Short mmCIF file of C-alpha atoms in Angstrom, two decimals:
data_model
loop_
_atom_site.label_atom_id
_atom_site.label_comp_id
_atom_site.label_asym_id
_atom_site.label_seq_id
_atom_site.Cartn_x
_atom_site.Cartn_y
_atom_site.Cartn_z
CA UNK A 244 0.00 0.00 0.00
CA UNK A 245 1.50 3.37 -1.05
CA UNK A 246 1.15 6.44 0.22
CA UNK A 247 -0.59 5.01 2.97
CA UNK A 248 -2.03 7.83 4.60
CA UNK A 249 -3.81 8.41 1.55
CA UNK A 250 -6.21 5.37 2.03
CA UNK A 251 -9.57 6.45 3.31
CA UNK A 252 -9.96 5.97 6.90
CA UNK A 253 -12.72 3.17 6.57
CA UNK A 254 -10.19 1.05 4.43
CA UNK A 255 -7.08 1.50 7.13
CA UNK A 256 -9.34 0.59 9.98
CA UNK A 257 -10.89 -2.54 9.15
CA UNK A 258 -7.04 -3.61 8.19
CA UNK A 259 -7.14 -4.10 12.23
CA UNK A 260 -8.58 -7.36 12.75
CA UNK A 261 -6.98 -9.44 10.26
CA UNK A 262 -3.30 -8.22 10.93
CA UNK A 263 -4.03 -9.17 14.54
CA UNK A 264 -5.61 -12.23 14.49
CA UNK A 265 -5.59 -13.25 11.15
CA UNK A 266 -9.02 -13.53 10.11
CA UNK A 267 -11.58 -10.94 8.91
CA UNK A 268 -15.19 -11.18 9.51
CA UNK A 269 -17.58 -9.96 7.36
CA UNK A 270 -20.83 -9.20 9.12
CA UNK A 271 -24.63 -8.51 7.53
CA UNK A 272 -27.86 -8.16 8.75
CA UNK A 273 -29.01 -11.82 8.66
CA UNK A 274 -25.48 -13.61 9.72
CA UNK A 275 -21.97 -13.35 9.81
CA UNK A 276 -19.04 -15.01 7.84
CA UNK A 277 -15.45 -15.08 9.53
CA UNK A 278 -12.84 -16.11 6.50
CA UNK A 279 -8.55 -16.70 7.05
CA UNK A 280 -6.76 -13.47 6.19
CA UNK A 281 -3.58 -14.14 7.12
CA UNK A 282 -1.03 -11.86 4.91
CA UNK A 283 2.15 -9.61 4.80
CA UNK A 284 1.28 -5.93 5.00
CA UNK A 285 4.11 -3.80 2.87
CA UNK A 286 2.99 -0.31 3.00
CA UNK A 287 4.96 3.23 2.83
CA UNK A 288 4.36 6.92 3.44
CA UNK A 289 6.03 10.02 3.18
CA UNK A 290 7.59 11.58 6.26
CA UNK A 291 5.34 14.59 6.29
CA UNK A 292 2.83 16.53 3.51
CA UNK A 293 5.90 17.59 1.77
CA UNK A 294 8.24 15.05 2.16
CA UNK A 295 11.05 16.41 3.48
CA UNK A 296 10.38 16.02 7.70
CA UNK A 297 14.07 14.44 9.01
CA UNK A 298 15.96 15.09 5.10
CA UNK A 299 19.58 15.57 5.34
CA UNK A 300 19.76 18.08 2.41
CA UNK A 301 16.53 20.00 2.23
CA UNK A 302 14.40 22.00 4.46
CA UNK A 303 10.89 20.43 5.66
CA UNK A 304 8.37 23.46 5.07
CA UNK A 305 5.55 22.09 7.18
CA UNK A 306 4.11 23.40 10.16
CA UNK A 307 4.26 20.68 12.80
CA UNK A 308 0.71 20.79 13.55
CA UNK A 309 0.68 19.73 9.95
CA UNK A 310 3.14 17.03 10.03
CA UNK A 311 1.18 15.80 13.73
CA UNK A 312 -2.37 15.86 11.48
CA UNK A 313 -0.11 13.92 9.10
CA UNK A 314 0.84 11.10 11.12
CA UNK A 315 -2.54 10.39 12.93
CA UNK A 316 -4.45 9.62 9.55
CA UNK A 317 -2.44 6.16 10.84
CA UNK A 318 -4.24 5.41 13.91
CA UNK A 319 -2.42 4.34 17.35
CA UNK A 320 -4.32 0.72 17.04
CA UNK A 321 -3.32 0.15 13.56
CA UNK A 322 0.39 1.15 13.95
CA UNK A 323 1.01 -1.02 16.67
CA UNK A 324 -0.45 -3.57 14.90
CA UNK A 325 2.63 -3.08 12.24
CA UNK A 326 5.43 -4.95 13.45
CA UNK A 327 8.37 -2.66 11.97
CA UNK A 328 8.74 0.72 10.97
CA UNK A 329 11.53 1.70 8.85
CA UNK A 330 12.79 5.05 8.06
CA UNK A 331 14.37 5.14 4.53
CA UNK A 332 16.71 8.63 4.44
CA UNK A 333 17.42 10.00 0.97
CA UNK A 334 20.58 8.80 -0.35
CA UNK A 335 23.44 11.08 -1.91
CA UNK A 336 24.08 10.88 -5.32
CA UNK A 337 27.64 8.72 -4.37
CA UNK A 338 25.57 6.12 -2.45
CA UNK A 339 22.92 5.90 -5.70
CA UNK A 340 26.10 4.95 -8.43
CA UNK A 341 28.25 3.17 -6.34
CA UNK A 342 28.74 -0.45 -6.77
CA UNK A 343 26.81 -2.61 -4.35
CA UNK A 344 28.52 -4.25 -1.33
CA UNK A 345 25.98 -5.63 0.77
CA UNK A 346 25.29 -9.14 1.75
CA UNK A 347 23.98 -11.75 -1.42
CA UNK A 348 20.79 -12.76 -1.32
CA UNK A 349 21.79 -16.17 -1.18
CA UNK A 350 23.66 -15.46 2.47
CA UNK A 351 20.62 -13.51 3.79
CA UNK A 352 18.32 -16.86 2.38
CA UNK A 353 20.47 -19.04 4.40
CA UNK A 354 20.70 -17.23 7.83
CA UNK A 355 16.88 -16.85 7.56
CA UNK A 356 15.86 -20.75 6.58
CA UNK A 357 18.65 -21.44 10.02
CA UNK A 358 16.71 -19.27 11.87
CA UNK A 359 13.25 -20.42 10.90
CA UNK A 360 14.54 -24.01 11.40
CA UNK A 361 15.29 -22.92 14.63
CA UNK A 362 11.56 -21.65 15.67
CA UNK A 363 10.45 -24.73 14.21
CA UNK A 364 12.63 -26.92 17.04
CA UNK A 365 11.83 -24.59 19.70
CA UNK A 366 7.76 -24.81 18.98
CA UNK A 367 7.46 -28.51 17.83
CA UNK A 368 4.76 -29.52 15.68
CA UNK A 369 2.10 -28.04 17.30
CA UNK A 370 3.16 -25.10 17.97
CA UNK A 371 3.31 -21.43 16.31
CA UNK A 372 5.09 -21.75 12.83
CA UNK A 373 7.16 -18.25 13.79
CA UNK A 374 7.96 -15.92 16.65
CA UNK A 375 5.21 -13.43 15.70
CA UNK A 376 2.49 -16.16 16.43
CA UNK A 377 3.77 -16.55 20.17
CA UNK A 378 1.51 -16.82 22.58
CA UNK A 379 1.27 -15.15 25.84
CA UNK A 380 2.54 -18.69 28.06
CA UNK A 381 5.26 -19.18 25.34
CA UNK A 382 6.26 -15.43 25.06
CA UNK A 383 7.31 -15.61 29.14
CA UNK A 384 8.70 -18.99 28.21
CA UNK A 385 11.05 -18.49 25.22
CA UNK A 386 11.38 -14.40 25.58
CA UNK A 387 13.05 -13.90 29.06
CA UNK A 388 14.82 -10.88 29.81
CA UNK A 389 17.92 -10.69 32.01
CA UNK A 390 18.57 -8.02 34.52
CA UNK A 391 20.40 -5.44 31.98
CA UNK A 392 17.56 -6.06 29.17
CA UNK A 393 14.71 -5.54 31.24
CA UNK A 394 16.45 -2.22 32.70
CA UNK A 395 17.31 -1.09 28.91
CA UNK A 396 13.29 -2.21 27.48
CA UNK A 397 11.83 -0.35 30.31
CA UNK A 398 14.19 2.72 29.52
CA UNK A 399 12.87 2.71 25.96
CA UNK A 400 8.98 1.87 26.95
CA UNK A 401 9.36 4.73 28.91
CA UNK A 402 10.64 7.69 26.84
CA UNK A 403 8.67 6.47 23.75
CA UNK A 404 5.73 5.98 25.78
CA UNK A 405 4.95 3.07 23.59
CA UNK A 406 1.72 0.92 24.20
CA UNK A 407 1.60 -2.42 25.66
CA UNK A 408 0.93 -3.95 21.71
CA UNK A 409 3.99 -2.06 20.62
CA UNK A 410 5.99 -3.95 23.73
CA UNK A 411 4.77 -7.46 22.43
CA UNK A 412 5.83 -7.08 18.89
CA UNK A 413 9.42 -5.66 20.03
CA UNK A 414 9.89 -8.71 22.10
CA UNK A 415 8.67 -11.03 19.37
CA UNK A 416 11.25 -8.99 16.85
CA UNK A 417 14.29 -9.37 19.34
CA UNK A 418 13.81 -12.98 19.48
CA UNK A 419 13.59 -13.48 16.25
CA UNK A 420 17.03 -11.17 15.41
CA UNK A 421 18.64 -12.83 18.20
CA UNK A 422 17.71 -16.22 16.33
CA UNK A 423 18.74 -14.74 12.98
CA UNK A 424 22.10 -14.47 14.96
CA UNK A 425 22.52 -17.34 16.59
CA UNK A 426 22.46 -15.93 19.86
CA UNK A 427 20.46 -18.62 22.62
CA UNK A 428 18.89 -15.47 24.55
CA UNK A 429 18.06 -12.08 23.78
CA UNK A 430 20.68 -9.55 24.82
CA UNK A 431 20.28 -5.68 24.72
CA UNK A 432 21.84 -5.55 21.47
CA UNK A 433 19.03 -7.44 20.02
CA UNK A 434 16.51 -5.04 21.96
CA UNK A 435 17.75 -2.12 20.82
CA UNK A 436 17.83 -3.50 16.89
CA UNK A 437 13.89 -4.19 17.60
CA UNK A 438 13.63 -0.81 19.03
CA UNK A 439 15.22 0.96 16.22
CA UNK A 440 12.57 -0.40 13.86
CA UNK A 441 9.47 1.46 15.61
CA UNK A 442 10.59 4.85 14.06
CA UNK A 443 7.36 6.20 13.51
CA UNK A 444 6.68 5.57 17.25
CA UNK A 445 10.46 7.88 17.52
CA UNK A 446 8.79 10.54 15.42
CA UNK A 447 5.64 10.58 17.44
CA UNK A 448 7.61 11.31 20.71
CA UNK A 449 9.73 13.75 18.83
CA UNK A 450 6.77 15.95 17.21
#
């Protein structure tokens, strides 16, 4: 979905259900049909009316009542329901011809099937098939925080001011980055990658 504040507000809300639990129910006077709805969301917005809110190179020229107004066409509800935000800067005109060094896509492939195979020992067969499907029981279980991560998490819950939703998904994400590395627990590196991708929640306790 682009532009996504652009969507009416009636087509972003009823996005709700489905991205947290799954299903969507359609509901008419006579009955009620409840249908799987399970997907990937992929959606992506400008930083502001203009465009240029955060730009290294270029002035943003919005008031930030405007840029607030902005922001909230997204509800609270439905951006928590959006596991990771992801601020995309501009890049100079170096970084756009230079030759490409990142990772192959074959290396990335890898590390992610090891890591999958990994949720897929630590649930069994009838468990969740991934971290993001964790229940409540196997969250506590399989999500523990040690002294220094629970003292760094509640240091970040507390100047974002983020929402008890928002908490859940960045303990899902940090187990799932600390799987993608190997690591047996989550440390406060793996927090604070998990962190890092709620930007929009950042922007909100910046504006």
């Amino acid at each position: 979905m682009d532009e996504f504040p652009e969507f009416s507000k009636s087509v972003l809300q009823v996005l709700r259900q489905p991205l947290e639990d799954g299903e969507i129910t359609i509901s008419r006077a006579s009955s009620s049909v409840t249908y799987p709805a399970r997907f990937m969301l992929v959606a992506a917005m400008n930083p502001c009316p203009c465009g240029y809110y955060g730009d290294r190179y270029k002035e943003c020229g919005c008031a930030l009542s405007k840029i607030q107004a902005y922001h909230n066409r997204i509800s609270g509800p439905l951006m928590d329901r959006i596991d990771i935000h992801v601020e995309v800067p501009r890049l100079k005109k170096s970084e756009l011809f230079k030759e490409a060094t990142e990772e192959m896509s074959t290396v990335i492939r890898d590390r992610v099937q090891l890591a999958r195979e990994r949720q897929r020992q630590r649930f069994g067969r009838v468990g969740p098939r991934c971290n993001a499907e964790m229940r409540i029981s196997q969250k506590q279980k399989y999500c523990r925080l040690c002294r220094q991560e629970k003292l760094f998490f509640e240091q970040a819950v507390g100047k974002l001011g983020l929402s008890a939703r928002a908490c859940d998904r960045i303990i899902k994400i940090s187990r799932t980055i600390a799987d993608l590395a190997g690591h047996k627990d989550i440390n406060v590196a793996d927090l604070a990658e998990a962190v890092q991708y709620r930007s929009l929640d950042r922007i909100g306790a910046v504006i």
